[in-house]
CSV table of C-alpha atoms in Angstrom, one decimal:
chain,number,residue,atom,x,y,z
A,549,UNK,CA,130.7,65.1,142.8
A,550,UNK,CA,133.5,63.2,141.7
A,551,UNK,CA,134.4,61.5,145.3
A,552,UNK,CA,131.2,61.0,145.4
A,553,UNK,CA,131.0,59.1,142.4
A,554,UNK,CA,134.0,57.7,142.9
A,555,UNK,CA,133.3,57.0,146.0
A,556,UNK,CA,129.7,55.1,144.6
A,557,UNK,CA,131.6,53.3,142.7
A,558,UNK,CA,134.0,51.1,144.9
A,559,UNK,CA,131.5,50.1,147.9
A,560,UNK,CA,129.7,49.1,144.8
A,561,UNK,CA,131.5,47.1,142.8
A,562,UNK,CA,133.6,45.5,146.0
A,563,UNK,CA,129.8,44.4,147.5
A,564,UNK,CA,129.0,42.9,144.2
A,565,UNK,CA,133.6,40.9,144.2
A,566,UNK,CA,132.8,40.2,148.3
A,567,UNK,CA,130.5,36.9,149.4
A,568,UNK,CA,128.4,37.9,152.0
A,569,UNK,CA,124.8,36.5,153.0
A,570,UNK,CA,123.3,39.5,153.9
A,571,UNK,CA,124.6,41.9,150.8
A,572,UNK,CA,121.5,42.8,147.9
A,573,UNK,CA,122.2,41.1,144.9
A,574,UNK,CA,120.8,43.1,142.3
A,575,UNK,CA,118.2,40.5,141.8
A,576,UNK,CA,116.7,40.9,145.2
A,577,UNK,CA,116.7,44.9,145.1
A,578,UNK,CA,120.6,45.6,144.6
A,579,UNK,CA,120.3,48.3,142.3
A,580,UNK,CA,117.4,49.9,144.5
A,581,UNK,CA,119.1,50.0,148.1
A,582,UNK,CA,122.0,51.5,146.0
A,583,UNK,CA,120.2,54.7,144.0
A,584,UNK,CA,118.4,55.3,147.2
A,585,UNK,CA,121.6,55.3,150.0
A,586,UNK,CA,122.6,57.6,146.4
A,587,UNK,CA,120.1,59.8,148.5
A,588,UNK,CA,121.7,60.0,151.9
A,589,UNK,CA,124.5,60.3,150.5
A,590,UNK,CA,124.9,63.7,148.2
A,591,UNK,CA,122.6,66.3,147.4
A,592,UNK,CA,121.1,67.6,144.5
A,593,UNK,CA,121.9,69.8,142.0
A,594,UNK,CA,119.7,72.0,140.1
A,595,UNK,CA,121.5,73.4,136.6
A,596,UNK,CA,120.2,76.8,135.7
A,597,UNK,CA,119.7,79.6,137.0
A,598,UNK,CA,116.6,81.2,137.4
A,599,UNK,CA,115.4,82.8,133.8
A,600,UNK,CA,115.8,86.1,133.2
A,601,UNK,CA,113.1,88.5,134.1
A,602,UNK,CA,111.0,91.1,131.5
A,603,UNK,CA,112.4,94.7,132.9
A,604,UNK,CA,109.6,97.0,134.3
A,605,UNK,CA,110.4,99.1,131.3
A,606,UNK,CA,109.4,96.3,129.1
A,607,UNK,CA,106.0,94.8,131.2
A,608,UNK,CA,104.7,99.1,130.9
A,609,UNK,CA,104.9,99.6,127.6
A,610,UNK,CA,103.5,96.2,126.8
A,611,UNK,CA,100.6,96.8,128.6
A,612,UNK,CA,100.2,100.3,127.4
A,613,UNK,CA,99.7,98.9,124.1
A,614,UNK,CA,97.6,96.1,125.1
A,615,UNK,CA,95.4,97.9,127.0
A,616,UNK,CA,95.3,99.8,124.5
A,617,UNK,CA,94.7,98.5,121.7
A,618,UNK,CA,91.0,95.9,123.9
A,619,UNK,CA,90.0,99.1,125.1
A,620,UNK,CA,89.6,99.8,121.5
A,621,UNK,CA,88.0,96.6,120.8
A,622,UNK,CA,85.9,96.8,122.9
A,623,UNK,CA,84.2,100.1,122.0
A,624,UNK,CA,85.0,98.4,118.3
A,625,UNK,CA,82.9,95.4,119.7
A,626,UNK,CA,79.6,97.4,122.0
A,627,UNK,CA,78.9,100.1,118.8
A,628,UNK,CA,77.8,96.5,116.7
A,629,UNK,CA,76.1,94.8,119.2
A,630,UNK,CA,74.1,97.5,120.3
A,631,UNK,CA,73.8,98.5,116.8
A,632,UNK,CA,72.5,95.8,114.0
A,633,UNK,CA,69.1,94.0,114.5
A,634,UNK,CA,67.6,92.0,117.1
A,635,UNK,CA,65.3,89.5,116.7
A,636,UNK,CA,63.8,90.7,120.1
A,637,UNK,CA,60.8,87.6,118.9
A,638,UNK,CA,63.6,85.0,119.5
A,639,UNK,CA,66.4,87.1,121.1
A,640,UNK,CA,68.8,83.4,121.9
A,641,UNK,CA,71.4,84.2,118.9
A,642,UNK,CA,72.2,87.9,120.1
A,643,UNK,CA,72.2,86.6,123.8
A,644,UNK,CA,74.7,84.2,123.6
A,645,UNK,CA,76.9,85.4,120.9
A,646,UNK,CA,77.5,89.2,122.2
A,647,UNK,CA,77.7,87.1,126.7
A,648,UNK,CA,80.3,85.3,124.4
A,649,UNK,CA,81.6,87.9,122.7
A,650,UNK,CA,82.6,90.1,126.0
A,651,UNK,CA,84.1,88.0,128.0
A,652,UNK,CA,86.4,87.3,125.7
A,653,UNK,CA,86.9,91.6,126.0
A,654,UNK,CA,86.7,90.8,129.1
A,655,UNK,CA,89.4,88.0,129.9
A,656,UNK,CA,92.1,89.4,127.7
A,657,UNK,CA,91.9,92.8,129.4
A,658,UNK,CA,93.2,91.0,133.3
A,659,UNK,CA,95.0,89.2,131.5
A,660,UNK,CA,96.5,92.9,129.9
A,661,UNK,CA,96.3,94.2,133.1
A,662,UNK,CA,98.5,91.0,135.3
A,663,UNK,CA,101.6,90.3,133.5
A,664,UNK,CA,101.7,87.1,135.7
A,665,UNK,CA,99.3,86.2,133.3
A,666,UNK,CA,102.2,86.6,130.5
A,667,UNK,CA,103.0,82.5,130.3
A,668,UNK,CA,102.2,80.1,129.5
A,669,UNK,CA,101.5,78.8,132.7
A,670,UNK,CA,98.5,80.5,133.4
A,671,UNK,CA,98.1,82.7,131.0
A,672,UNK,CA,96.9,79.6,128.7
A,673,UNK,CA,93.6,79.4,130.7
A,674,UNK,CA,92.7,82.8,128.5
A,675,UNK,CA,94.4,81.5,125.5
A,676,UNK,CA,92.0,78.0,126.0
A,677,UNK,CA,88.5,79.7,126.4
A,678,UNK,CA,88.9,82.7,123.9
A,679,UNK,CA,89.6,79.2,121.5
A,680,UNK,CA,87.5,77.4,122.7
A,681,UNK,CA,85.2,80.7,122.0
A,682,UNK,CA,85.8,81.3,118.3
A,683,UNK,CA,85.0,77.9,117.8
A,684,UNK,CA,81.5,78.0,119.4
A,685,UNK,CA,81.0,80.8,117.7
A,686,UNK,CA,81.9,79.6,114.0
A,687,UNK,CA,79.9,76.3,115.2
A,688,UNK,CA,76.4,78.3,116.6
A,689,UNK,CA,76.7,80.5,113.3
A,690,UNK,CA,77.3,78.2,111.1
A,691,UNK,CA,74.9,75.7,112.2
A,692,UNK,CA,72.3,78.9,112.1
A,693,UNK,CA,69.5,77.6,114.1
A,694,UNK,CA,67.4,79.3,116.1
A,695,UNK,CA,66.9,76.3,118.7
A,696,UNK,CA,70.7,75.8,119.3
A,697,UNK,CA,71.6,79.3,120.7
A,698,UNK,CA,68.6,78.9,123.9
A,699,UNK,CA,69.5,75.3,124.0
A,700,UNK,CA,73.3,77.0,124.7
A,701,UNK,CA,71.0,78.9,127.2
A,702,UNK,CA,69.3,76.4,128.9
A,703,UNK,CA,71.5,73.7,129.9
A,704,UNK,CA,73.6,76.6,132.0
A,705,UNK,CA,70.4,77.2,133.6
A,706,UNK,CA,70.3,74.0,134.6
A,707,UNK,CA,73.7,73.8,135.8
A,708,UNK,CA,72.8,77.0,138.0
A,709,UNK,CA,69.6,74.9,139.2
A,710,UNK,CA,71.9,72.2,139.8
A,711,UNK,CA,74.4,74.0,142.1
A,712,UNK,CA,70.7,76.4,143.8
A,713,UNK,CA,70.0,72.0,144.6
A,714,UNK,CA,73.3,71.5,146.3
A,715,UNK,CA,74.3,74.2,148.2
A,716,UNK,CA,70.1,73.8,149.8
A,717,UNK,CA,71.8,70.6,151.2
A,718,UNK,CA,74.2,71.8,152.3
A,719,UNK,CA,72.5,74.6,154.1
A,720,UNK,CA,71.1,71.6,155.7
A,721,UNK,CA,73.9,70.0,157.4
A,722,UNK,CA,75.2,73.2,158.4
A,723,UNK,CA,74.9,76.4,160.3
A,724,UNK,CA,76.5,79.3,162.2
A,725,UNK,CA,78.3,81.7,159.3
A,726,UNK,CA,78.8,79.1,156.6
A,727,UNK,CA,75.4,77.9,156.3
A,728,UNK,CA,74.5,82.1,156.6
A,729,UNK,CA,77.0,82.5,153.3
A,730,UNK,CA,75.5,79.3,151.4
A,731,UNK,CA,72.3,81.6,152.3
A,732,UNK,CA,73.3,84.4,150.3
A,733,UNK,CA,75.0,82.5,147.4
A,734,UNK,CA,71.3,80.3,147.4
A,735,UNK,CA,69.7,84.4,147.0
A,736,UNK,CA,72.2,85.3,144.8
A,737,UNK,CA,70.9,82.1,142.6
A,738,UNK,CA,67.4,82.7,143.0
A,739,UNK,CA,67.7,85.9,141.4
A,740,UNK,CA,70.2,85.2,138.0
A,741,UNK,CA,67.7,82.3,137.8
A,742,UNK,CA,64.1,84.1,138.0
A,743,UNK,CA,63.2,82.8,141.7
A,744,UNK,CA,61.1,79.5,142.4
A,745,UNK,CA,58.4,79.6,139.4
A,746,UNK,CA,61.0,79.9,136.6
A,747,UNK,CA,62.9,77.9,138.7
A,748,UNK,CA,60.7,74.6,137.8
A,749,UNK,CA,60.0,74.7,134.3
A,750,UNK,CA,64.3,74.1,133.9
A,751,UNK,CA,65.3,70.7,133.3
A,752,UNK,CA,69.3,69.1,134.2
A,753,UNK,CA,71.0,68.1,131.6
A,754,UNK,CA,72.8,65.2,132.2
A,755,UNK,CA,74.9,65.4,128.8
A,756,UNK,CA,77.9,66.8,128.6
A,757,UNK,CA,77.6,69.0,125.7
A,758,UNK,CA,74.9,72.1,125.4
A,759,UNK,CA,74.4,70.6,122.1
A,760,UNK,CA,74.0,67.1,123.2
A,761,UNK,CA,74.7,63.7,121.6
A,762,UNK,CA,78.6,63.4,120.9
A,763,UNK,CA,79.1,67.2,120.3
A,764,UNK,CA,81.9,68.8,121.7
A,765,UNK,CA,85.0,71.4,120.7
A,766,UNK,CA,86.4,69.0,118.3
A,767,UNK,CA,83.3,67.7,116.5
A,768,UNK,CA,82.3,71.1,116.1
A,769,UNK,CA,85.8,72.3,114.8
A,770,UNK,CA,85.8,69.8,112.8
A,771,UNK,CA,82.0,70.5,111.2
A,772,UNK,CA,83.4,74.2,110.8
A,773,UNK,CA,87.3,73.6,108.9
A,774,UNK,CA,89.1,74.6,112.8
A,775,UNK,CA,90.4,71.1,113.3
A,776,UNK,CA,94.2,72.6,112.9
A,777,UNK,CA,93.0,75.1,115.3
A,778,UNK,CA,91.3,72.7,117.7
A,779,UNK,CA,95.2,69.8,117.2
A,780,UNK,CA,97.6,72.6,117.3
A,781,UNK,CA,95.9,74.9,119.8
A,782,UNK,CA,93.1,74.3,121.9
A,783,UNK,CA,95.0,70.6,122.7
A,784,UNK,CA,98.5,72.0,124.0
A,785,UNK,CA,96.9,74.4,126.1
A,786,UNK,CA,93.9,72.2,127.3
A,787,UNK,CA,96.5,70.1,128.9
A,788,UNK,CA,98.2,73.1,130.9
A,789,UNK,CA,94.6,73.5,132.0
A,790,UNK,CA,94.2,70.8,133.3
A,791,UNK,CA,97.6,70.3,134.8
A,792,UNK,CA,98.7,66.9,132.4
A,793,UNK,CA,102.9,65.4,133.1
A,794,UNK,CA,103.2,67.6,130.2
A,795,UNK,CA,102.0,70.6,132.0
A,796,UNK,CA,104.2,70.3,134.8
A,797,UNK,CA,107.3,68.5,133.1
A,798,UNK,CA,107.1,72.5,131.1
A,799,UNK,CA,106.9,74.4,134.1
A,800,UNK,CA,107.0,73.8,136.7
A,801,UNK,CA,109.8,70.6,137.5
A,802,UNK,CA,114.2,70.9,136.0
A,803,UNK,CA,116.0,67.6,136.3
A,804,UNK,CA,118.2,67.3,138.5
A,805,UNK,CA,121.2,67.9,137.9
A,806,UNK,CA,123.6,65.4,140.6
A,807,UNK,CA,123.8,62.3,138.3
A,808,UNK,CA,124.2,59.9,141.5
A,809,UNK,CA,119.6,60.4,141.9
A,810,UNK,CA,119.6,59.7,138.3
A,811,UNK,CA,118.6,63.0,137.3
A,812,UNK,CA,115.1,62.5,138.8
A,813,UNK,CA,112.8,65.8,138.8
A,814,UNK,CA,113.0,68.2,141.3
A,815,UNK,CA,110.8,71.1,141.7
A,816,UNK,CA,111.2,74.6,139.7
A,817,UNK,CA,114.2,76.8,142.4
A,818,UNK,CA,112.6,80.3,141.7
A,819,UNK,CA,108.7,80.6,142.3
A,820,UNK,CA,108.3,83.6,139.4
A,821,UNK,CA,106.2,82.5,136.4
A,822,UNK,CA,108.3,83.0,132.7
A,823,UNK,CA,106.9,86.0,131.2
A,824,UNK,CA,106.9,86.4,127.7
A,825,UNK,CA,105.3,89.5,125.7
A,826,UNK,CA,104.4,87.1,123.0
A,827,UNK,CA,101.7,85.1,125.3
A,828,UNK,CA,100.3,88.7,125.3
A,829,UNK,CA,99.9,89.6,121.5
A,830,UNK,CA,99.2,85.5,121.0
A,831,UNK,CA,95.4,86.6,123.4
A,832,UNK,CA,94.8,89.7,121.7
A,833,UNK,CA,95.3,88.5,117.7
A,834,UNK,CA,92.8,85.7,119.0
A,835,UNK,CA,90.5,88.1,120.9
A,836,UNK,CA,90.1,89.8,117.5
A,837,UNK,CA,90.0,86.4,115.8
A,838,UNK,CA,86.2,86.5,118.3
A,839,UNK,CA,84.9,89.2,117.8
A,840,UNK,CA,85.4,88.5,114.7
A,841,UNK,CA,83.3,85.5,114.8
A,842,UNK,CA,81.0,86.9,116.4
A,843,UNK,CA,80.5,90.6,114.9
A,844,UNK,CA,79.7,87.4,111.3
A,845,UNK,CA,77.1,86.0,113.4
A,846,UNK,CA,75.5,89.1,115.2
A,847,UNK,CA,75.5,90.4,111.2
A,848,UNK,CA,73.6,86.9,110.7
A,849,UNK,CA,71.0,87.4,112.8
A,850,UNK,CA,67.6,88.2,111.3
A,851,UNK,CA,68.9,85.5,108.2
A,852,UNK,CA,68.4,83.0,110.9
A,853,UNK,CA,66.3,80.0,111.1
A,854,UNK,CA,63.6,80.3,113.8
A,855,UNK,CA,61.7,76.8,113.3
A,856,UNK,CA,65.1,75.8,114.7
């Protein structure tokens, strides 16, 4: 490394000192030529060893404890879902809140079963969905309007209708095995939508949110006093889910330690993600908050404003 540095410095100094019409000048790209030449002269150097992984005994212990908690939360919520009153005249609130709660439980269950998700890099998607669900359930309960729950369902059904149309378009362009798979998917969607008769009554919304207008997760959080949860948790997790540079820089690139390479970023040299029991603990804590919000909403089912 020292030899490479001295050689490069000597060559650079000598090149600048000599009068040579063919030598690159600083104002005409000398710096680029110098740094690019270093790629050919010296290799990249990694400074860190692979991160320490959790011992298998620690993984098993954490997993068993987490699964016990998730199963307990599942049983408690299922009892609440079937014991509280339901407005069968307009059941959308019960349907939506129960569905969101069960989705949250299943997400954390999947995380507990898959230790590779115990890290910010890949567990962020589940953590983000939990925070988003907590904000959504709290906001819907705060609004106390049956029509909003019905809009939530209709918005999703409209998306399925649109997907069904895209599949039909793709089927007209393909044949053979690929078309058979598309046909099977189309039949599945028909069953979920309710057939062509029901599909005709569905509207496809062009709004980015089921609530329409400028309503989004951030505005929902502001409405119910959860701005801190949004800015300190949801936003950083969103950066990881969407693959923004901050997440890439944190998880999948390292600095090359060769000074002749300007300490540029290179891919990490290990495949296994960095695991942390804290990520799993955070997921369970977030799940508890989601189910608490869902329980409050379900208890308010009979008091909802059914006028919308």
